[in-house]
Coordinates of C-alpha atoms in Angstrom, one line a residue:
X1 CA -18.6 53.7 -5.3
X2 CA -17.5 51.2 -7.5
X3 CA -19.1 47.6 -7.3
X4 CA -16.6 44.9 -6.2
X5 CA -17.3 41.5 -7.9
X6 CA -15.7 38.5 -5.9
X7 CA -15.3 35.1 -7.3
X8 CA -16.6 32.3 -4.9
X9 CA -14.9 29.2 -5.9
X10 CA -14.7 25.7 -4.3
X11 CA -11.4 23.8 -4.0
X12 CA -12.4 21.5 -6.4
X13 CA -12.9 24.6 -9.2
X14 CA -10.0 26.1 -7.9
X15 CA -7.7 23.4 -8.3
X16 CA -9.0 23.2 -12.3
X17 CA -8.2 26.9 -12.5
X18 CA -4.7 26.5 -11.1
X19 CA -4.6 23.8 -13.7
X20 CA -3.9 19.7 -13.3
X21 CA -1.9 17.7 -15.6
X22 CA 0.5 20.8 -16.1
X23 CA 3.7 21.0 -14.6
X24 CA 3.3 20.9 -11.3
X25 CA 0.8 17.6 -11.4
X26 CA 4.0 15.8 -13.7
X27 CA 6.8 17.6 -11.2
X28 CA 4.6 15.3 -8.6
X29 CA 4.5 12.3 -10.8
X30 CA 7.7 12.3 -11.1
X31 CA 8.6 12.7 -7.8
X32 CA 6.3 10.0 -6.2
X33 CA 7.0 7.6 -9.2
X34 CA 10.6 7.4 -8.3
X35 CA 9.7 7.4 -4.5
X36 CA 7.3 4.9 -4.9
X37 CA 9.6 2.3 -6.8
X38 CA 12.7 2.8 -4.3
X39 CA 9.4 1.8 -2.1
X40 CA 8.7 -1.3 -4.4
X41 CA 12.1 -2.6 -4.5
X42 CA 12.3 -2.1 -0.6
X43 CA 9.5 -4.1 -0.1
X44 CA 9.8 -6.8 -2.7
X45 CA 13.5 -7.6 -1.1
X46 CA 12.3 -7.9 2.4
X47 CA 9.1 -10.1 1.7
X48 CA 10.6 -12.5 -0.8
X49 CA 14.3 -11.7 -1.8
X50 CA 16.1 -12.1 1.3
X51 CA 13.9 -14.9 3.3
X52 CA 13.0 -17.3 0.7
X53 CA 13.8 -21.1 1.1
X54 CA 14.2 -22.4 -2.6
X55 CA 17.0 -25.1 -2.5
X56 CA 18.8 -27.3 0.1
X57 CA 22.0 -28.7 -0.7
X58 CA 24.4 -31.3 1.0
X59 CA 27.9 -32.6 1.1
X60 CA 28.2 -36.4 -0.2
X61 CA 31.5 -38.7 0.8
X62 CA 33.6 -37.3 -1.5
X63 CA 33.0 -33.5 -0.7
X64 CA 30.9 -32.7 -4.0
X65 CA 27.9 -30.5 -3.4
X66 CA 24.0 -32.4 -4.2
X67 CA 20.8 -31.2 -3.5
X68 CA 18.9 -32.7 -0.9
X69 CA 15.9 -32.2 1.3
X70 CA 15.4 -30.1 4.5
X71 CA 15.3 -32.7 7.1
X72 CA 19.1 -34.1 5.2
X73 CA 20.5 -31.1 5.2
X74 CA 19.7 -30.5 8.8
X75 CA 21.6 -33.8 9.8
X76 CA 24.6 -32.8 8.0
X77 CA 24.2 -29.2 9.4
X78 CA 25.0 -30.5 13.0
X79 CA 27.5 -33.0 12.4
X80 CA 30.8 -31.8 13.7
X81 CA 33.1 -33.3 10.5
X82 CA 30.6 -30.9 8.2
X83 CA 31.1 -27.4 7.3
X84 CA 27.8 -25.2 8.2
X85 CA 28.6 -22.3 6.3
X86 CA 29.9 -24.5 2.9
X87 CA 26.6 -25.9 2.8
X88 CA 24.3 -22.7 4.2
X89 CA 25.8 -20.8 0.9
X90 CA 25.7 -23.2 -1.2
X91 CA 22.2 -23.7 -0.8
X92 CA 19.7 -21.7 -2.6
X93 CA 18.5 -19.4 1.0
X94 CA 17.6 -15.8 1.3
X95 CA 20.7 -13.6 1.7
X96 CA 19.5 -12.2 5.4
X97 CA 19.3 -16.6 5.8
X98 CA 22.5 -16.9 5.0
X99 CA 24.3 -14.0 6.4
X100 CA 23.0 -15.0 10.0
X101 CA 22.8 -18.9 9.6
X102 CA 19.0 -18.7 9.8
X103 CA 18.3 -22.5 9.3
X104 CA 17.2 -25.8 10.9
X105 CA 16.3 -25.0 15.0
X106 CA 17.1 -21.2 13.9
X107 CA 14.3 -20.5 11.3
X108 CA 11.9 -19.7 14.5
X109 CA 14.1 -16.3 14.1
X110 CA 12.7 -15.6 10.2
X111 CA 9.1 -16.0 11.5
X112 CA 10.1 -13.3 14.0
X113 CA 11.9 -10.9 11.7
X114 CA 8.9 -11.2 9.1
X115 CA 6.3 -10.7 11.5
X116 CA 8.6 -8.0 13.1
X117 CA 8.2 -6.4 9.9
X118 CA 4.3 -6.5 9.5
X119 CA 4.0 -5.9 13.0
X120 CA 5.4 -2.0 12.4
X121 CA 3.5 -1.4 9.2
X122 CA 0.3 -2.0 11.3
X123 CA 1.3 0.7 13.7
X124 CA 2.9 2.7 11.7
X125 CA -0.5 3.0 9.8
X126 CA -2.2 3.8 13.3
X127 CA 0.2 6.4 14.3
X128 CA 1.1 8.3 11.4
X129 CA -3.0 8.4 10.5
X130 CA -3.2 9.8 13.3
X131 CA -0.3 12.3 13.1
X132 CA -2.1 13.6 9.8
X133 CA -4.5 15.2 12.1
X134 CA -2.4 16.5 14.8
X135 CA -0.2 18.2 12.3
X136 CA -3.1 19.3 9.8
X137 CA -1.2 18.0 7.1
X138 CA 0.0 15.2 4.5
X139 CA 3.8 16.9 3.3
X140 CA 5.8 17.0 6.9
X141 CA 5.1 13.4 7.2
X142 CA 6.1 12.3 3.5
X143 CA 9.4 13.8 4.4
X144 CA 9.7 12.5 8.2
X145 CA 8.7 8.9 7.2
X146 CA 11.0 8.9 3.7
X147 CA 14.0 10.6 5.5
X148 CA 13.9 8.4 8.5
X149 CA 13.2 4.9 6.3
X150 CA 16.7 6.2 4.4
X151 CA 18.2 6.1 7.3
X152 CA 16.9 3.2 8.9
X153 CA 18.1 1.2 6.2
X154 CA 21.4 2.4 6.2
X155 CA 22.0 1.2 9.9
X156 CA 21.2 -2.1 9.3
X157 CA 24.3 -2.5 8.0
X158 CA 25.7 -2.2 11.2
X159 CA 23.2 -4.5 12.5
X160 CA 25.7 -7.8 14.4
X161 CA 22.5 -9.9 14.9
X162 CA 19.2 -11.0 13.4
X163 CA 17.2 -9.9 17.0
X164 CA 18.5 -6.5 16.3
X165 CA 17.5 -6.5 12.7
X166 CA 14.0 -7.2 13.8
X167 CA 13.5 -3.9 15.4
X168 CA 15.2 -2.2 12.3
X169 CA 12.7 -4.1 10.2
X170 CA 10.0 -3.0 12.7
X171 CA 10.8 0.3 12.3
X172 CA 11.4 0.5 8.4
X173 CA 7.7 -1.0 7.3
X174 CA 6.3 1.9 10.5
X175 CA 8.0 4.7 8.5
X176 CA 7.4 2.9 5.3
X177 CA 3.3 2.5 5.5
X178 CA 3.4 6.2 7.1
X179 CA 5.0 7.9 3.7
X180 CA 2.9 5.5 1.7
X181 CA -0.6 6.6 3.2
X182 CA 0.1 10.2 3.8
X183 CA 2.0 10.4 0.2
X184 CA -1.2 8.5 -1.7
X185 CA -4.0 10.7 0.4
X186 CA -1.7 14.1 -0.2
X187 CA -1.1 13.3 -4.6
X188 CA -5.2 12.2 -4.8
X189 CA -6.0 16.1 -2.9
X190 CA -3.3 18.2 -5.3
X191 CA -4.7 16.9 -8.0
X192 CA -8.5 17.2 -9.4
X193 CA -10.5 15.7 -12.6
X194 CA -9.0 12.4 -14.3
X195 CA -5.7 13.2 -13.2
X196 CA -7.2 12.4 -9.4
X197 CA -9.0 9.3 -10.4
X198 CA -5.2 7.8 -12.0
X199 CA -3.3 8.9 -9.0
X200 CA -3.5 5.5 -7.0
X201 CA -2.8 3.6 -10.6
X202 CA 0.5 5.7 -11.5
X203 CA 1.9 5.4 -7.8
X204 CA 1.3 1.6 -7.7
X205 CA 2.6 0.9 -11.2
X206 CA 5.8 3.0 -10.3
X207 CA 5.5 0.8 -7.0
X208 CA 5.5 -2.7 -9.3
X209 CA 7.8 -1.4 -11.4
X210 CA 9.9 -1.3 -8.6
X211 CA 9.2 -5.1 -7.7
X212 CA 10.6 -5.5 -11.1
X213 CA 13.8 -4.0 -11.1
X214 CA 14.9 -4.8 -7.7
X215 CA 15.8 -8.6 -8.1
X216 CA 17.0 -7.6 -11.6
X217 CA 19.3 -4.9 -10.2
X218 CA 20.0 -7.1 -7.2
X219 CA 21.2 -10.2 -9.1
X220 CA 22.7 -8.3 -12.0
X221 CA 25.7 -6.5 -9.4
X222 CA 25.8 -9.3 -7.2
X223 CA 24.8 -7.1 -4.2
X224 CA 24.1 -8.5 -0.7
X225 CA 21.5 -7.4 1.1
X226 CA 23.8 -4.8 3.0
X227 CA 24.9 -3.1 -0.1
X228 CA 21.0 -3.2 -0.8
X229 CA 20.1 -1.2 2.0
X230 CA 22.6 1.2 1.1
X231 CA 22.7 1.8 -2.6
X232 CA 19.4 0.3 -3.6
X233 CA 17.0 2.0 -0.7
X234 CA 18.4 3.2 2.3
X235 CA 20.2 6.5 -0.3
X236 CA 17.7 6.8 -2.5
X237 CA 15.3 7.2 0.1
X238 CA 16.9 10.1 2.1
X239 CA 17.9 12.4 -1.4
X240 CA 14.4 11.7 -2.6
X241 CA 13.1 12.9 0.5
X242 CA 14.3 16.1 0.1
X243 CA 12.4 16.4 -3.4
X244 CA 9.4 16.9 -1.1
X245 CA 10.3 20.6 -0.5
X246 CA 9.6 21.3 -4.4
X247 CA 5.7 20.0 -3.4
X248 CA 2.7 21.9 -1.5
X249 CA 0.6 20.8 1.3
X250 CA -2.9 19.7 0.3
X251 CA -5.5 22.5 0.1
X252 CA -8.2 20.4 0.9
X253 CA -6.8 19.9 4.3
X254 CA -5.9 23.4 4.7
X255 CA -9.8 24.6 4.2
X256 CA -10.9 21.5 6.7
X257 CA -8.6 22.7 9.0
X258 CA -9.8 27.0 8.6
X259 CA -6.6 27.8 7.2
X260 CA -7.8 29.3 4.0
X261 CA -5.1 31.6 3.4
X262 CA -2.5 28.9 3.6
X263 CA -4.9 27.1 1.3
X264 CA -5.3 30.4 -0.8
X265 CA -1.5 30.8 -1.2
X266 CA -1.0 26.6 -1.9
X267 CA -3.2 27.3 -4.9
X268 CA -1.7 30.6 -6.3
X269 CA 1.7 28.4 -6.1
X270 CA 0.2 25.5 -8.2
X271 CA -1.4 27.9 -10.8
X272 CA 2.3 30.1 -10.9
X273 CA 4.0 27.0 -11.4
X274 CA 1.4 26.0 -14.6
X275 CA 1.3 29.1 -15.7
X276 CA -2.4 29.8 -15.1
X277 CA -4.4 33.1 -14.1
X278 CA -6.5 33.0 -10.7
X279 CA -9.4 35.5 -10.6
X280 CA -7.9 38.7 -9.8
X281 CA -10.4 39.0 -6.3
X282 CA -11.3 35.2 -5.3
X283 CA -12.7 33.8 -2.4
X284 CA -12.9 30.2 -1.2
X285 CA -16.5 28.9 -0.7
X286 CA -16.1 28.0 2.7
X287 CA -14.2 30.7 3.5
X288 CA -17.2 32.8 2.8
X289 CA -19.8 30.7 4.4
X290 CA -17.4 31.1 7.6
X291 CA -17.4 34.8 7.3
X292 CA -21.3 35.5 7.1
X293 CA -21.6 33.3 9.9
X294 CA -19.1 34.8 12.4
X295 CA -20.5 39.0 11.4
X296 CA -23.8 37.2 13.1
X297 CA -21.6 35.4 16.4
X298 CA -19.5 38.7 16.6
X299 CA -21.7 40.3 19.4
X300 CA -21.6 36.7 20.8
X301 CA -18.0 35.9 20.8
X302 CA -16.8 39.9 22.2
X303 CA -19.9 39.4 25.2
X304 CA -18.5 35.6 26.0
X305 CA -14.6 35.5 25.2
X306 CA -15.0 32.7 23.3
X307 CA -12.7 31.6 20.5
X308 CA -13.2 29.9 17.4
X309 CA -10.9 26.1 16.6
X310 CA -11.0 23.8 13.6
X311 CA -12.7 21.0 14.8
X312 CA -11.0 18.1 16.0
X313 CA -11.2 14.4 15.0
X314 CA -9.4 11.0 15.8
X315 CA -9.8 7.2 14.9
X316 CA -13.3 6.4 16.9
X317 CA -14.7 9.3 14.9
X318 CA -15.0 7.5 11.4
X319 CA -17.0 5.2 13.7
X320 CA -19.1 7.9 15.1
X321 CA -21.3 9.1 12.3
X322 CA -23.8 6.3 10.8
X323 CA -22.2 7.3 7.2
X324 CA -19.0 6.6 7.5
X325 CA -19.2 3.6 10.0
X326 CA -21.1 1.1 7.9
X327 CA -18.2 2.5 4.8
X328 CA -15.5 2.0 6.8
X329 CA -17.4 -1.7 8.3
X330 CA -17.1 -2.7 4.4
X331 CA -14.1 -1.2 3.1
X332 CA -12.5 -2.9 5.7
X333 CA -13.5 -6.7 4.4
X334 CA -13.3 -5.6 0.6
X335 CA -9.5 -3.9 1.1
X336 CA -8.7 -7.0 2.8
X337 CA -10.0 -9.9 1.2
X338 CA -8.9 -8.6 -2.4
X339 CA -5.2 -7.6 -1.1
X340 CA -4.9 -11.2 1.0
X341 CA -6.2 -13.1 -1.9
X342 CA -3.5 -11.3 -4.3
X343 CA -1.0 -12.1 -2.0
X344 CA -1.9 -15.6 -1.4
X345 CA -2.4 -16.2 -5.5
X346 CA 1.5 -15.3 -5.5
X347 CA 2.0 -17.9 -3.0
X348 CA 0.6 -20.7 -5.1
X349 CA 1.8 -19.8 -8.5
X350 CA 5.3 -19.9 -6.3
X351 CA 4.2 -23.4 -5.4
X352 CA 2.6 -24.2 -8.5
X353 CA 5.4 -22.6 -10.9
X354 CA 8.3 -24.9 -13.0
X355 CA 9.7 -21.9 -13.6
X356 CA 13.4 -20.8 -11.1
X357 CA 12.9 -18.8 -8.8
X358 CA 13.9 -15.4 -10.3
X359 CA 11.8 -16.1 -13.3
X360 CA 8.7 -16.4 -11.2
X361 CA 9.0 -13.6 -8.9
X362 CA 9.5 -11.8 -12.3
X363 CA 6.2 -13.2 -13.1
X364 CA 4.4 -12.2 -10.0
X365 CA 5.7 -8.6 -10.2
X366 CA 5.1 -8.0 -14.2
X367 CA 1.2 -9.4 -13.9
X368 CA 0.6 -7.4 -10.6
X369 CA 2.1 -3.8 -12.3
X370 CA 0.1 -5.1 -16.0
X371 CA -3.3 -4.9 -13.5
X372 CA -2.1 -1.9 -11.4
X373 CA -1.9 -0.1 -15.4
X374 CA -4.8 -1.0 -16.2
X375 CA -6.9 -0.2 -13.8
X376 CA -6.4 3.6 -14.7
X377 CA -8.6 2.9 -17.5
X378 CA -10.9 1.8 -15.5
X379 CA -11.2 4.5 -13.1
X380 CA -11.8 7.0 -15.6
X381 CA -14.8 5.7 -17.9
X382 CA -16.7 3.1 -15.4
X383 CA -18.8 3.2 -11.7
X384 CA -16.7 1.8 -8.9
X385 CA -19.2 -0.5 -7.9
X386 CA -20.2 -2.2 -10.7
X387 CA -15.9 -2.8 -11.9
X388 CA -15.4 -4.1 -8.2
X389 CA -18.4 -6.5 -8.2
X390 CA -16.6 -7.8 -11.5
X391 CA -13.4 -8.1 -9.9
X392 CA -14.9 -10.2 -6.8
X393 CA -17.0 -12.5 -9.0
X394 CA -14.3 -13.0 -12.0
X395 CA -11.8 -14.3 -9.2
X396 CA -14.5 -16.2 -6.9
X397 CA -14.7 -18.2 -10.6
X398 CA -10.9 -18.5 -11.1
X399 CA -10.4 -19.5 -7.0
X400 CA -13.3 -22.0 -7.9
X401 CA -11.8 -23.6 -11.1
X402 CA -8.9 -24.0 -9.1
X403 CA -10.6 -25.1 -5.7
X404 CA -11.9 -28.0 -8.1
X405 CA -9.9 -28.5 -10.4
X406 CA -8.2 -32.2 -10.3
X407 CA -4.7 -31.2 -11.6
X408 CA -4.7 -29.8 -7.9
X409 CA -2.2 -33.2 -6.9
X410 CA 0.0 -32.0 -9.2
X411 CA 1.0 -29.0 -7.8
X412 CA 3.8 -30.8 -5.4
X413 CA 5.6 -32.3 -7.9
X414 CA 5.4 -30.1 -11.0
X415 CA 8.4 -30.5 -12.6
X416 CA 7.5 -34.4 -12.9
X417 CA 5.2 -33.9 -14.7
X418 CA 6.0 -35.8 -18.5
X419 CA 3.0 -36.4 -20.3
X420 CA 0.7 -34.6 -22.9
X421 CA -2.4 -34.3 -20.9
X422 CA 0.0 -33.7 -17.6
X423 CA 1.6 -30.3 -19.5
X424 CA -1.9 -29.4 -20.9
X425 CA -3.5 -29.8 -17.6
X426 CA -0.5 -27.6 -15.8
X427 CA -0.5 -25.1 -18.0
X428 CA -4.2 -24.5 -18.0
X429 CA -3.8 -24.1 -14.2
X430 CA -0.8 -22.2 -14.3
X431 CA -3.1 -19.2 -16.7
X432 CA -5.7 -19.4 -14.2
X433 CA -3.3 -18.6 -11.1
X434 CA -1.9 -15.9 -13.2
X435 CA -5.2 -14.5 -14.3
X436 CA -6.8 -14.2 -11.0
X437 CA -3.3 -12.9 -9.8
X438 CA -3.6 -10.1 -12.4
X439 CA -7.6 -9.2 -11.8
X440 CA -6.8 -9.1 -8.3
X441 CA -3.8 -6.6 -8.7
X442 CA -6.2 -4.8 -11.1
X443 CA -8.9 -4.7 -7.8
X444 CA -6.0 -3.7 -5.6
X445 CA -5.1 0.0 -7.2
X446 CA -9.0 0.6 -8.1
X447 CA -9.9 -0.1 -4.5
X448 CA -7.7 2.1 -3.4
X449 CA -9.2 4.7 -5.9
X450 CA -12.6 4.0 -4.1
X451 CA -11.5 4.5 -1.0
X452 CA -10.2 7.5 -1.4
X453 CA -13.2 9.2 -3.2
X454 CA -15.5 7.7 -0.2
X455 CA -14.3 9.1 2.6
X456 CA -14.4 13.2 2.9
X457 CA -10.7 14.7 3.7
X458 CA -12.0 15.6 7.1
X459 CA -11.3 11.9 8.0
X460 CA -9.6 9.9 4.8
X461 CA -6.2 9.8 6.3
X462 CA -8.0 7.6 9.2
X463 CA -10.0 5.3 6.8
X464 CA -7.5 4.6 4.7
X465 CA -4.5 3.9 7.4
X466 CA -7.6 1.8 9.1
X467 CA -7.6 -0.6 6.3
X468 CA -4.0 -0.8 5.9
X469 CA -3.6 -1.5 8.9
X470 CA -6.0 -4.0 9.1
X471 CA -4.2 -5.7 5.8
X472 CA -1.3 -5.4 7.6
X473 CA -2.1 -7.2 10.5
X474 CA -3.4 -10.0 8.3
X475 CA -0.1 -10.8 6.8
X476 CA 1.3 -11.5 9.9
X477 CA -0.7 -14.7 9.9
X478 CA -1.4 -15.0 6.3
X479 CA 2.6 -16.7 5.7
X480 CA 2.0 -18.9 8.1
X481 CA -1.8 -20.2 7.4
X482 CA -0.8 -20.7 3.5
X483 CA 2.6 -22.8 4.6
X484 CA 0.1 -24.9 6.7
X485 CA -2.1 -25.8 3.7
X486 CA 0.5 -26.8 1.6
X487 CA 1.5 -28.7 4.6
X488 CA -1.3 -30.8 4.6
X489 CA -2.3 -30.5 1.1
X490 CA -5.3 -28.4 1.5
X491 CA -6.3 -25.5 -1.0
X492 CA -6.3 -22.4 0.0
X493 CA -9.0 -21.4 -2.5
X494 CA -11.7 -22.8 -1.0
X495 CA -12.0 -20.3 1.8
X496 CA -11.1 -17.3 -0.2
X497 CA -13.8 -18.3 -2.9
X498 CA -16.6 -17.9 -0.5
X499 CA -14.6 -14.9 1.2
X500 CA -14.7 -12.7 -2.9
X501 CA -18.1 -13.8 -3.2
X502 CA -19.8 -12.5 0.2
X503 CA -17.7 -9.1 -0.6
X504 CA -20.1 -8.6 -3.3
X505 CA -22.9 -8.6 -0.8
X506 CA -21.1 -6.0 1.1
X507 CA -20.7 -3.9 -1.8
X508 CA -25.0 -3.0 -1.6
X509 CA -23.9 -0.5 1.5
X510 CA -21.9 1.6 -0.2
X511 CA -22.3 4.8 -2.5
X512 CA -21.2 4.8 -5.7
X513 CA -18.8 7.9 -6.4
X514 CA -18.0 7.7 -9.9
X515 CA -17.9 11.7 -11.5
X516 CA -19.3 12.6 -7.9
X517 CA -17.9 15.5 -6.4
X518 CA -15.3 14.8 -3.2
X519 CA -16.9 15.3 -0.1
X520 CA -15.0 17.2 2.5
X521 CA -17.0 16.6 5.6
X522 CA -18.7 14.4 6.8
X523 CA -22.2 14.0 5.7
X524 CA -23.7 14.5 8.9
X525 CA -22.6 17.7 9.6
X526 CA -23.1 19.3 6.4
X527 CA -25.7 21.6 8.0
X528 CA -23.6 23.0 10.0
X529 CA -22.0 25.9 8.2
X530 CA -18.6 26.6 10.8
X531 CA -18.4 22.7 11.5
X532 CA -16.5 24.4 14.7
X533 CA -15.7 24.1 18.1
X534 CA -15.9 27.1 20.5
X535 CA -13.9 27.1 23.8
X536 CA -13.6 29.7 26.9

């Protein structure tokens, strides 16, 4: 009889034999690129676009339009004689502020709408991580959470008042933060080698990229924020969603879950669609660890009735096992000091800035995507630990410089500023802001790199929805703690200095994972060979 040779590969070698970086890896890119900047321009809209507060104007005696301060323009915006709407859009307000008369006594409502909006990322990062699990898989809820953002979007058209947009905004940042976890975790597992390492830099460049365009595209046609919702996301986001069908489930979630010949057939797709060869007769490594165990628990399981099930996990399990507790304990605090301080660098270059408005959101966005490109570089030649430990102490300095730096006073009347020294000093801070800005975007997309190397598939959907959810949470609070600085004249710096600087400490508890092989359980139960449950 004829020996029968069998190749045993892992998923890891079986995903290079399938092939990455062929066609189906760029059919991927280019379908999360575009779904990624439709998610961009979404976001960039609702968090700047359509609340900000740049300009107050007023009506004099003769009826001619001046610009004025807040507390003015209230006075005139309650006097009978004075039309509210005249000066409401001819002011320089956020469309969604203008559109539903958002000012004076009413801008309690914008604090609601924003936080509104936070409030459902948070649990939308809870539920849906939690929803990867039940349904053993990353693709249904890409399409769910896509589809059903589209559509939310396009029903706030029909939206009559700003406490009803609130729940609409609620919703769209829940199905928002579900298809950007599940869609990040599922391209990092279909993909293997250095194409895996960019994945979280290509999907957050097509992201800023998207920041980009939006205002551009916004101010260019002259569209209101209803037509935005339509034409810009709302659309886009329901046909993109169906380019999802042309993708595969991730095989390393298949294996975790037992269902190696799903896996098996997700990987002759991917190496059909590259045109690569699998081995003729191949088996997956666990799949034959699981198969020499159960010929030994065969007399067992016939004599008992028992069955075999994939073993089960939920949130409190990353907290269960010692290894990925303290991990998740750290990632936690890094994940959100370095994506609060980026967004609170924005808020003071927007403070700090001569520059109009549209040119400095410009700004912000082109700086964040330059560090969110670069950061692929990164990720492929250098350890994780040693770039983030650079990223925390480079912008600890640049918080410091600023922190102390006696230009500071300046900052609330920039534009008066008329001498030599004044423009030198200005400027100087203005390349500081910018630079920490940009190594902090750099720190956001290689963080998010690390995270998803440190956590084995049997429980990265809950550490990486736990941190965004975390981050997400923060920003409900962030707004209004940086307004109250400003308020009265305190840096924000200060705090986040000593905040970048104790995340290095934090950094000694973690592994490094640079050219380290993915783990896909956890590393407690690496022993056990079925990592199974077995019920009556």
């Amino acid at each position: 009889m004829p020996i029968r040779y069998v190749d045993v590969l892992t998923v890891e070698q079986a995903l290079i034999k399938a092939g990455n970086g062929h066609k189906f890896q760029i059919r991927a890119i280019v379908i999360m690129s575009l779904q990624y900047m439709v998610a961009g321009m979404f976001h960039i809209a609702i968090t700047e676009l359509y609340f900000h507060q740049t300009q107050y104007k007023c009506i004099d005696q003769q009826y001619n339009i001046y610009q004025c301060n807040e507390v003015e323009f209230c006075k005139q915006y309650y006097r009978d004689d004075i039309d509210k709407e005249k000066i409401t859009f001819a002011s320089q307000l956020g469309d969604i502020i203008q559109f539903f008369q958002l000012v004076c006594d009413d801008k309690i409502i914008i604090l609601i709408l924003i936080t509104s909006y936070y409030l459902g990322g948070c649990i939308g990062s809870l539920y849906y991580g939690e929803q990867m699990e039940i349904r053993q898989g990353r693709q249904s809820i890409m399409i769910e959470t896509l589809a059903l953002l589209g559509f939310t979007c396009c029903l706030t058209i029909l939206i009559p008042n700003a406490y009803l947009l609130s729940v609409a905004l609620f919703f769209a940042n829940f199905f928002l933060r579900g298809f950007l976890n599940s869609s990040m975790i599922l391209f990092f597992e279909i993909s293997s080698e250095n194409l895996q390492k960019l994945s979280p830099s290509i999907l957050l460049t097509a992201y800023g990229i998207g920041t980009i365009i939006s205002p551009v595209i916004i101010d260019s046609f002259q569209l209101n924020w209803q037509q935005s919702m339509l034409i810009l996301f709302g659309g886009p986001a329901v046909m993109f969603s169906v380019l999802i069908k042309f993708m595969q489930e991730s095989p390393r979630m298949l294996v975790i879950k037992k269902k190696y010949h799903q896996a098996k057939i997700v990987l002759q797709i991917i190496s059909q669609c590259n045109g690569r060869e699998m081995p003729k007769d191949w088996m997956l490594e666990d799949e034959v660890r699981v198969k020499e165990l159960k010929d030994k628990m065969q007399e067992i399981t016939q004599q008992f009735g028992v069955k075999e099930v994939a073993k089960g996990y939920n949130f409190s399990s990353i907290f269960r096992y010692n290894s990925t507790r303290v991990r998740m304990f750290c990632l936690l605090y890094l994940y959100s000091v370095i994506i609060i301080g980026q967004f609170q660098t924005s808020k003071e270059i927007d403070a700090f800035s001569r520059l109009d408005r549209q040119k400095t959101e410009l700004l912000l966005s082109t700086v964040a995507t330059v560090g969110y490109l670069i950061s692929g570089y990164a990720s492929l030649n250098y350890n994780r630990k040693d770039v983030l430990k650079i990223v925390l102490g480079v912008s600890a300095m640049f918080n410091f410089l600023y922190a102390v730096f006696p230009i500071f006073q300046l900052s609330t009347n920039a534009i008066a500023l008329m001498s030599f020294y004044d423009r030198l000093m200005h400027t100087i801070i203005m390349m500081i802001l910018i630079m920490s800005r940009l190594v902090l975007s750099f720190g956001c997309a290689f963080i998010n790199i690390y995270a998803l190397e440190v956590f084995p598939t049997s429980l990265r959907h809950y550490g990486f929805s736990g941190m965004v959810f975390l981050t997400e949470f923060l920003f409900i609070f962030q707004e209004t703690y940086v307004v109250f600085c400003h308020t009265f004249g305190l840096n924000t710096s200060i705090g986040m200095f000593f905040l970048l600087l104790f995340g290095i400490l934090t950094l000694n508890k973690l592994r490094e994972t640079y050219d380290q092989p993915l783990k896909e359980n956890v590393e407690e139960l690496n022993d056990e060979l079925l990592n199974n449950v077995y019920v009556l």
